[in-house]
PDB file of C-alpha atoms in Angstrom:
ATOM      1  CA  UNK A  14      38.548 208.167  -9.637  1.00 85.00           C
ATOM      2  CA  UNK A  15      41.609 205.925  -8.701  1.00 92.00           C
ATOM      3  CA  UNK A  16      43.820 207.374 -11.185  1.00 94.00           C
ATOM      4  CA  UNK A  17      43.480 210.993  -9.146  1.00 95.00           C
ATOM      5  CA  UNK A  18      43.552 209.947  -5.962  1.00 93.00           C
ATOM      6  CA  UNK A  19      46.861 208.193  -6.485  1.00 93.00           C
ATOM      7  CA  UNK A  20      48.038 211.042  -8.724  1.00 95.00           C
ATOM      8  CA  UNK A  21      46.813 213.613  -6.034  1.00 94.00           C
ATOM      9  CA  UNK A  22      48.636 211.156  -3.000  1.00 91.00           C
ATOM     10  CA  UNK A  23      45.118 210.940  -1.845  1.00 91.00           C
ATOM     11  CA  UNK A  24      45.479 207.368  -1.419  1.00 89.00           C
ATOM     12  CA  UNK A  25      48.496 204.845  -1.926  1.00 84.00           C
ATOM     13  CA  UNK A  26      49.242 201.623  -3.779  1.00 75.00           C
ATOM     14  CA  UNK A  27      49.476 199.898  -0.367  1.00 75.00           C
ATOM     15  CA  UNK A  28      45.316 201.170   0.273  1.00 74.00           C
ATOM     16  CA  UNK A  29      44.394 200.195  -3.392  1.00 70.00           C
ATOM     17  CA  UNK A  30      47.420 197.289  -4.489  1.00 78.00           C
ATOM     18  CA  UNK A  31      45.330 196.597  -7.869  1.00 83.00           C
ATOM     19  CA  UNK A  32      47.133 200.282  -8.847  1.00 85.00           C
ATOM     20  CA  UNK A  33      50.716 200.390  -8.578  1.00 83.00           C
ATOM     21  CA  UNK A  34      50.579 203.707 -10.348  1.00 91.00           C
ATOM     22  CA  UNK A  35      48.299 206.662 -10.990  1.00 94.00           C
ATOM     23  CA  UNK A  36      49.094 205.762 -15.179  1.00 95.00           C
ATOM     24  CA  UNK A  37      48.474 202.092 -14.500  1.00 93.00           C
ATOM     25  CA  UNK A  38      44.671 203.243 -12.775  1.00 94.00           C
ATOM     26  CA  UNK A  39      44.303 206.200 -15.988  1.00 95.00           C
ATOM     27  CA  UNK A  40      44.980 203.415 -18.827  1.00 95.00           C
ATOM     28  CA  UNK A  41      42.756 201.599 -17.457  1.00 94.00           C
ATOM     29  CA  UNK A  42      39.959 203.435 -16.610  1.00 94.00           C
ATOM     30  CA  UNK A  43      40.043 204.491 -20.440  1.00 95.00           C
ATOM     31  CA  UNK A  44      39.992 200.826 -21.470  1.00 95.00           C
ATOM     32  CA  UNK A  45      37.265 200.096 -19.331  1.00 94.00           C
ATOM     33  CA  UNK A  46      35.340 202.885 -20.655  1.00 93.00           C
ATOM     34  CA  UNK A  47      36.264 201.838 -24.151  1.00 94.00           C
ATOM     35  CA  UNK A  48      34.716 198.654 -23.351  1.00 94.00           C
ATOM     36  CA  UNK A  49      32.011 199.373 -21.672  1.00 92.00           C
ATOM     37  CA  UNK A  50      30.362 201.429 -24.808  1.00 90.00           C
ATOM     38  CA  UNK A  51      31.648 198.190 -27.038  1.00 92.00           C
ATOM     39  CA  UNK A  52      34.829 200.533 -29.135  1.00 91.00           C
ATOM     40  CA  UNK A  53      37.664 199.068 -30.042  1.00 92.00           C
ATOM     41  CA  UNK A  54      41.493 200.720 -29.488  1.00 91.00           C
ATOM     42  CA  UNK A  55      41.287 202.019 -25.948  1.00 88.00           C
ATOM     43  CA  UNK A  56      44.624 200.658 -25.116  1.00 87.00           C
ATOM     44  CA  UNK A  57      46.105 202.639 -28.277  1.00 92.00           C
ATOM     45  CA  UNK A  58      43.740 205.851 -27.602  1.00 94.00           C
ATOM     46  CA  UNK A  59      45.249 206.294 -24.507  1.00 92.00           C
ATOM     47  CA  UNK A  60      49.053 206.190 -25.688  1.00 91.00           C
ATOM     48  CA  UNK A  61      48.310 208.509 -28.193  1.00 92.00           C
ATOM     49  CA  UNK A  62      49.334 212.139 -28.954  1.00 92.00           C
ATOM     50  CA  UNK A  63      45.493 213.249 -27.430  1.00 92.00           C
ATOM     51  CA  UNK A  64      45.585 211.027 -24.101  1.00 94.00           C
ATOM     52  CA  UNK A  65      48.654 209.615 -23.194  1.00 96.00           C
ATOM     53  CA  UNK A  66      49.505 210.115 -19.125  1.00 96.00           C
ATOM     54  CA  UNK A  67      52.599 211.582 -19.475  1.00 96.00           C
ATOM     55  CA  UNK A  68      52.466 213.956 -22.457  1.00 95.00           C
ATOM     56  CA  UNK A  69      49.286 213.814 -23.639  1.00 93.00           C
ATOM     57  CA  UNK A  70      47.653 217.391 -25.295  1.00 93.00           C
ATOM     58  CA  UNK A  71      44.250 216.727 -25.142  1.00 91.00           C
ATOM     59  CA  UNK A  72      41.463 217.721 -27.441  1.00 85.00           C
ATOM     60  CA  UNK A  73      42.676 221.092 -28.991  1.00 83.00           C
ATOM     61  CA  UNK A  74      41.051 224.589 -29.631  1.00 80.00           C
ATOM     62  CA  UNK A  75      37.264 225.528 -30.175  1.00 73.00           C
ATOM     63  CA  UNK A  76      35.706 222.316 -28.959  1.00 75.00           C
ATOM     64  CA  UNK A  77      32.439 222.249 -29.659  1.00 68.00           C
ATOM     65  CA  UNK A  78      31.985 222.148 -33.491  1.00 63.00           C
ATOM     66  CA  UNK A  79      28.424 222.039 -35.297  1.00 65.00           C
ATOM     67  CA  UNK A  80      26.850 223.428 -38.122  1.00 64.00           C
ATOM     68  CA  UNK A  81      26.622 226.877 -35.904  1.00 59.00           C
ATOM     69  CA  UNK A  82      30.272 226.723 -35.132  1.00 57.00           C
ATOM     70  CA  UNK A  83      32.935 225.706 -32.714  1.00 55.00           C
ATOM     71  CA  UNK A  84      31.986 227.501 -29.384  1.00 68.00           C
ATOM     72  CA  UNK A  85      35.211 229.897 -29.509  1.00 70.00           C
ATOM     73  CA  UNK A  86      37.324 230.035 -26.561  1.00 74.00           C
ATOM     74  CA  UNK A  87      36.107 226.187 -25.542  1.00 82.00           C
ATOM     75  CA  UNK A  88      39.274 224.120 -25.617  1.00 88.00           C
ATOM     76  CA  UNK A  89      39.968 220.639 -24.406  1.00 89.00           C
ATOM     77  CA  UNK A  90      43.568 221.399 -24.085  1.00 92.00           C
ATOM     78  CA  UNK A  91      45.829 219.451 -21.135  1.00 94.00           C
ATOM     79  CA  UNK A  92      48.960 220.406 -19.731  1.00 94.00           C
ATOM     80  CA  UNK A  93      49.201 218.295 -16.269  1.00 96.00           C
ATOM     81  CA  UNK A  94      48.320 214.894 -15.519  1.00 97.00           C
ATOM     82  CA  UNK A  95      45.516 215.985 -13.220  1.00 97.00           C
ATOM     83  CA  UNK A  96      43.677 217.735 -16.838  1.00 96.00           C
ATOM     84  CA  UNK A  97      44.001 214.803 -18.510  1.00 97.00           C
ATOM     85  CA  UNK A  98      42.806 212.584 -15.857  1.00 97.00           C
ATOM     86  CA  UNK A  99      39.638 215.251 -15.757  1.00 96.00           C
ATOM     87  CA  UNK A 100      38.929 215.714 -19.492  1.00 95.00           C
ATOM     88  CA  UNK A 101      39.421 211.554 -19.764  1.00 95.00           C
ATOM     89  CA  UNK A 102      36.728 210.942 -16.509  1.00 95.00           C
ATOM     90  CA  UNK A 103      34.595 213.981 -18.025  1.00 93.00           C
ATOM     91  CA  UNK A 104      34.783 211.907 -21.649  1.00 92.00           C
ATOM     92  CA  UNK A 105      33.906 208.484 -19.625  1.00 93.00           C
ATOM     93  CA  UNK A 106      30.645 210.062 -18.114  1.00 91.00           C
ATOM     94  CA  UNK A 107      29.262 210.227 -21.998  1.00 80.00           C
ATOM     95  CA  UNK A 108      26.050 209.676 -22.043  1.00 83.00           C
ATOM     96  CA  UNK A 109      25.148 210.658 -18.432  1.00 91.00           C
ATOM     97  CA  UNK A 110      25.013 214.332 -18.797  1.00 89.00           C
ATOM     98  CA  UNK A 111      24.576 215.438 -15.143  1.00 92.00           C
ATOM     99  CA  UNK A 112      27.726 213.569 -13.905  1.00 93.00           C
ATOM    100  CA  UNK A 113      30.020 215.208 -17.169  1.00 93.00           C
ATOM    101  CA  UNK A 114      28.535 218.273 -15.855  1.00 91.00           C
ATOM    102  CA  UNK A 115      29.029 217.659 -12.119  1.00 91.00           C
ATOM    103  CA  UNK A 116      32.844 216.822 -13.182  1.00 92.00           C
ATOM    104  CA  UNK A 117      33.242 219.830 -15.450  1.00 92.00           C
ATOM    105  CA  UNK A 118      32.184 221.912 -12.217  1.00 90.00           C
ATOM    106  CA  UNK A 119      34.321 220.567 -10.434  1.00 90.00           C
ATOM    107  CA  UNK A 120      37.426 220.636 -12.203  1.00 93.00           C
ATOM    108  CA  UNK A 121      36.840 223.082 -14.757  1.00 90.00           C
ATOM    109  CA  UNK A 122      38.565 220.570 -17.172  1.00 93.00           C
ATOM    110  CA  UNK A 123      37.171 220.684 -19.997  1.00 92.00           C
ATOM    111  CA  UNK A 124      37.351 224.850 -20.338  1.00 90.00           C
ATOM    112  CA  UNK A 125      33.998 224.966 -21.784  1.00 86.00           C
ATOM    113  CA  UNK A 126      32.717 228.687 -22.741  1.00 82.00           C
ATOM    114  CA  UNK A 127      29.022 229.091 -23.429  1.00 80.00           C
ATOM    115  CA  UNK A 128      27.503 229.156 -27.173  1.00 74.00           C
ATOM    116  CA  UNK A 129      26.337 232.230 -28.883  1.00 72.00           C
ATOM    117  CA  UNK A 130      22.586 230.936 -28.451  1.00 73.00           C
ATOM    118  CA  UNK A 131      22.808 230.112 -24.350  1.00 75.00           C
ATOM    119  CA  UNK A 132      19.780 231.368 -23.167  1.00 75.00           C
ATOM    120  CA  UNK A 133      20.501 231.702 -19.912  1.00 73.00           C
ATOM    121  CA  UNK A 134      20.041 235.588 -18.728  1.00 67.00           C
ATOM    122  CA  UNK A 135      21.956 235.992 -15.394  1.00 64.00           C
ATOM    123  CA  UNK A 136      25.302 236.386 -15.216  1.00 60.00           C
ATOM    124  CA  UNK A 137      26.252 237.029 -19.134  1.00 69.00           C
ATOM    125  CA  UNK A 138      24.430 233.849 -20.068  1.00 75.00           C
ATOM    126  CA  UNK A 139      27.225 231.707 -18.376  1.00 81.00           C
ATOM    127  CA  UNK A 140      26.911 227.955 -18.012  1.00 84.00           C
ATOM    128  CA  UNK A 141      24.346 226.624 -14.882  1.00 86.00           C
ATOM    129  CA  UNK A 142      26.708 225.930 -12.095  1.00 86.00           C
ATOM    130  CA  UNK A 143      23.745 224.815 -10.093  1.00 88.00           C
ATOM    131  CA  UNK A 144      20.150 223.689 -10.256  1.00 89.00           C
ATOM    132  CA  UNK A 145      17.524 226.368  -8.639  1.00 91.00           C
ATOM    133  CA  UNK A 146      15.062 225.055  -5.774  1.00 93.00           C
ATOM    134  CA  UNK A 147      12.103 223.524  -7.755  1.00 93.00           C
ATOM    135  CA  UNK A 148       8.471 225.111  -7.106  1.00 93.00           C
ATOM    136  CA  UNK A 149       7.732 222.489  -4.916  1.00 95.00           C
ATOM    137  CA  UNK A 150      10.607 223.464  -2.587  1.00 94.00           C
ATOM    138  CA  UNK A 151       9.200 226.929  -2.276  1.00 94.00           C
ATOM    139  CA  UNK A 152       5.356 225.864  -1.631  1.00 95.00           C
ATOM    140  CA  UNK A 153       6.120 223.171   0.867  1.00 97.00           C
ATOM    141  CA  UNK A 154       9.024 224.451   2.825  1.00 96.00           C
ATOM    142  CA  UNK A 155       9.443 228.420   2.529  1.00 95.00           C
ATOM    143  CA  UNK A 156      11.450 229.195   5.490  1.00 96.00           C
ATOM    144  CA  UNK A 157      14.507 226.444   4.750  1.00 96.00           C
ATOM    145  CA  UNK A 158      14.143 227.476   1.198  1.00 95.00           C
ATOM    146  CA  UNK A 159      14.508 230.994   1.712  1.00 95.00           C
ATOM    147  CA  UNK A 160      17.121 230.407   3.978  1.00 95.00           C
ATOM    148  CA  UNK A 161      19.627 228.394   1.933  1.00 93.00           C
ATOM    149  CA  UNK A 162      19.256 230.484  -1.377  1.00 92.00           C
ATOM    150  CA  UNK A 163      20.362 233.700   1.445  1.00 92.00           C
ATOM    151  CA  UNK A 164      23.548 232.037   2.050  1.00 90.00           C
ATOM    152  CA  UNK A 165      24.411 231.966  -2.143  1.00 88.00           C
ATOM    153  CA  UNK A 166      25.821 235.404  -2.795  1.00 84.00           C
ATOM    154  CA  UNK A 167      23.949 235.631  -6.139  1.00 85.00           C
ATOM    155  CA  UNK A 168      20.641 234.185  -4.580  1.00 88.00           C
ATOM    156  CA  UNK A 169      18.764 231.360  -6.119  1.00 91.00           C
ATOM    157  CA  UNK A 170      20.152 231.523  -9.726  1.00 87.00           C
ATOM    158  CA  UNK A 171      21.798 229.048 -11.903  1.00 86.00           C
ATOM    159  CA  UNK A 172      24.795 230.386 -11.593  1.00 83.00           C
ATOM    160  CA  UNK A 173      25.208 231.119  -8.100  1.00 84.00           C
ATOM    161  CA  UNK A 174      28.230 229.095  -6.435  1.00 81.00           C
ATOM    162  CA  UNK A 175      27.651 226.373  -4.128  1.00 81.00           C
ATOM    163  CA  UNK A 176      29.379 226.251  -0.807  1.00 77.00           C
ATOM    164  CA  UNK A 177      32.236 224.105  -2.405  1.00 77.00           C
ATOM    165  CA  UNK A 178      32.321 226.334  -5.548  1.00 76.00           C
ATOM    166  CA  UNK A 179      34.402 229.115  -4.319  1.00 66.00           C
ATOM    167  CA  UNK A 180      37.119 230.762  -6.480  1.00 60.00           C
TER     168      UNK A 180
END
């Protein structure tokens, strides 16, 4: 993401001169996104009250809504440029699950809790943080297998951290 590498001083306007700014690379990466699934009003999304760079507050409390509920706790809620840069690339991923995930695990952003019905049982039924060797893994290379999942602290679980995972 342009928008936090500039914002983060990761890289510079001189390495990437199409971004003169890390607001210039945010608005649009949200237009582009807003294009890309064919909706209208990207350029006025992000200068609203919910997205814009410099003030913007996010998504609000209890995220999550459905006939069950909002999923209390769950908030989409940004105080720093850096949040809304996550919560606007987490938003872009939409449909590809697995990369919204990857970025929520990564930045935390947005702070998801898990729903009443989660159903997974380790760790207080928390969100997966990782995917667990497959069978296959385990019948066809044993030793490698049982050798990475000793190096997670919680084993091979869903919610064991991963090496760059660490609080």
């Amino acid at each position: 993401n342009v928008a936090e590498g500039l914002e983060r001083g990761w890289i510079t306007a001189t390495v990437n001169p199409v971004y003169t700014s890390a607001a210039t690379a945010y608005t649009d990466g949200i237009q582009a996104s807003f294009v890309q699934w064919g909706i209208a009003g990207g350029a006025g999304y992000s200068t609203g009250t919910a997205a814009n760079y410099n003030t913007g507050t996010g998504g609000g409390n209890n995220i999550g809504a459905n006939p069950f509920g909002s999923i209390v706790g769950s908030d989409a809620i940004t105080n720093t440029k850096l949040e809304r840069i996550a919560l606007q690339s987490y938003i872009a991923y939409y449909p590809d699950g697995t990369q919204a995930w990857s970025e929520w695990r990564r930045t935390g952003i947005p702070h998801l809790k898990p729903t009443t019905f989660a159903t997974n049982s380790t760790a207080g039924k928390q969100i997966p943080t990782r995917y667990v060797y497959g069978v296959n893994e385990y019948s066809l290379n044993p030793a490698n297998v049982a050798e990475a999942a000793s190096k997670l602290v919680l084993g091979d679980v869903m919610n064991a951290r991963v090496w760059w995972d660490t609080p």
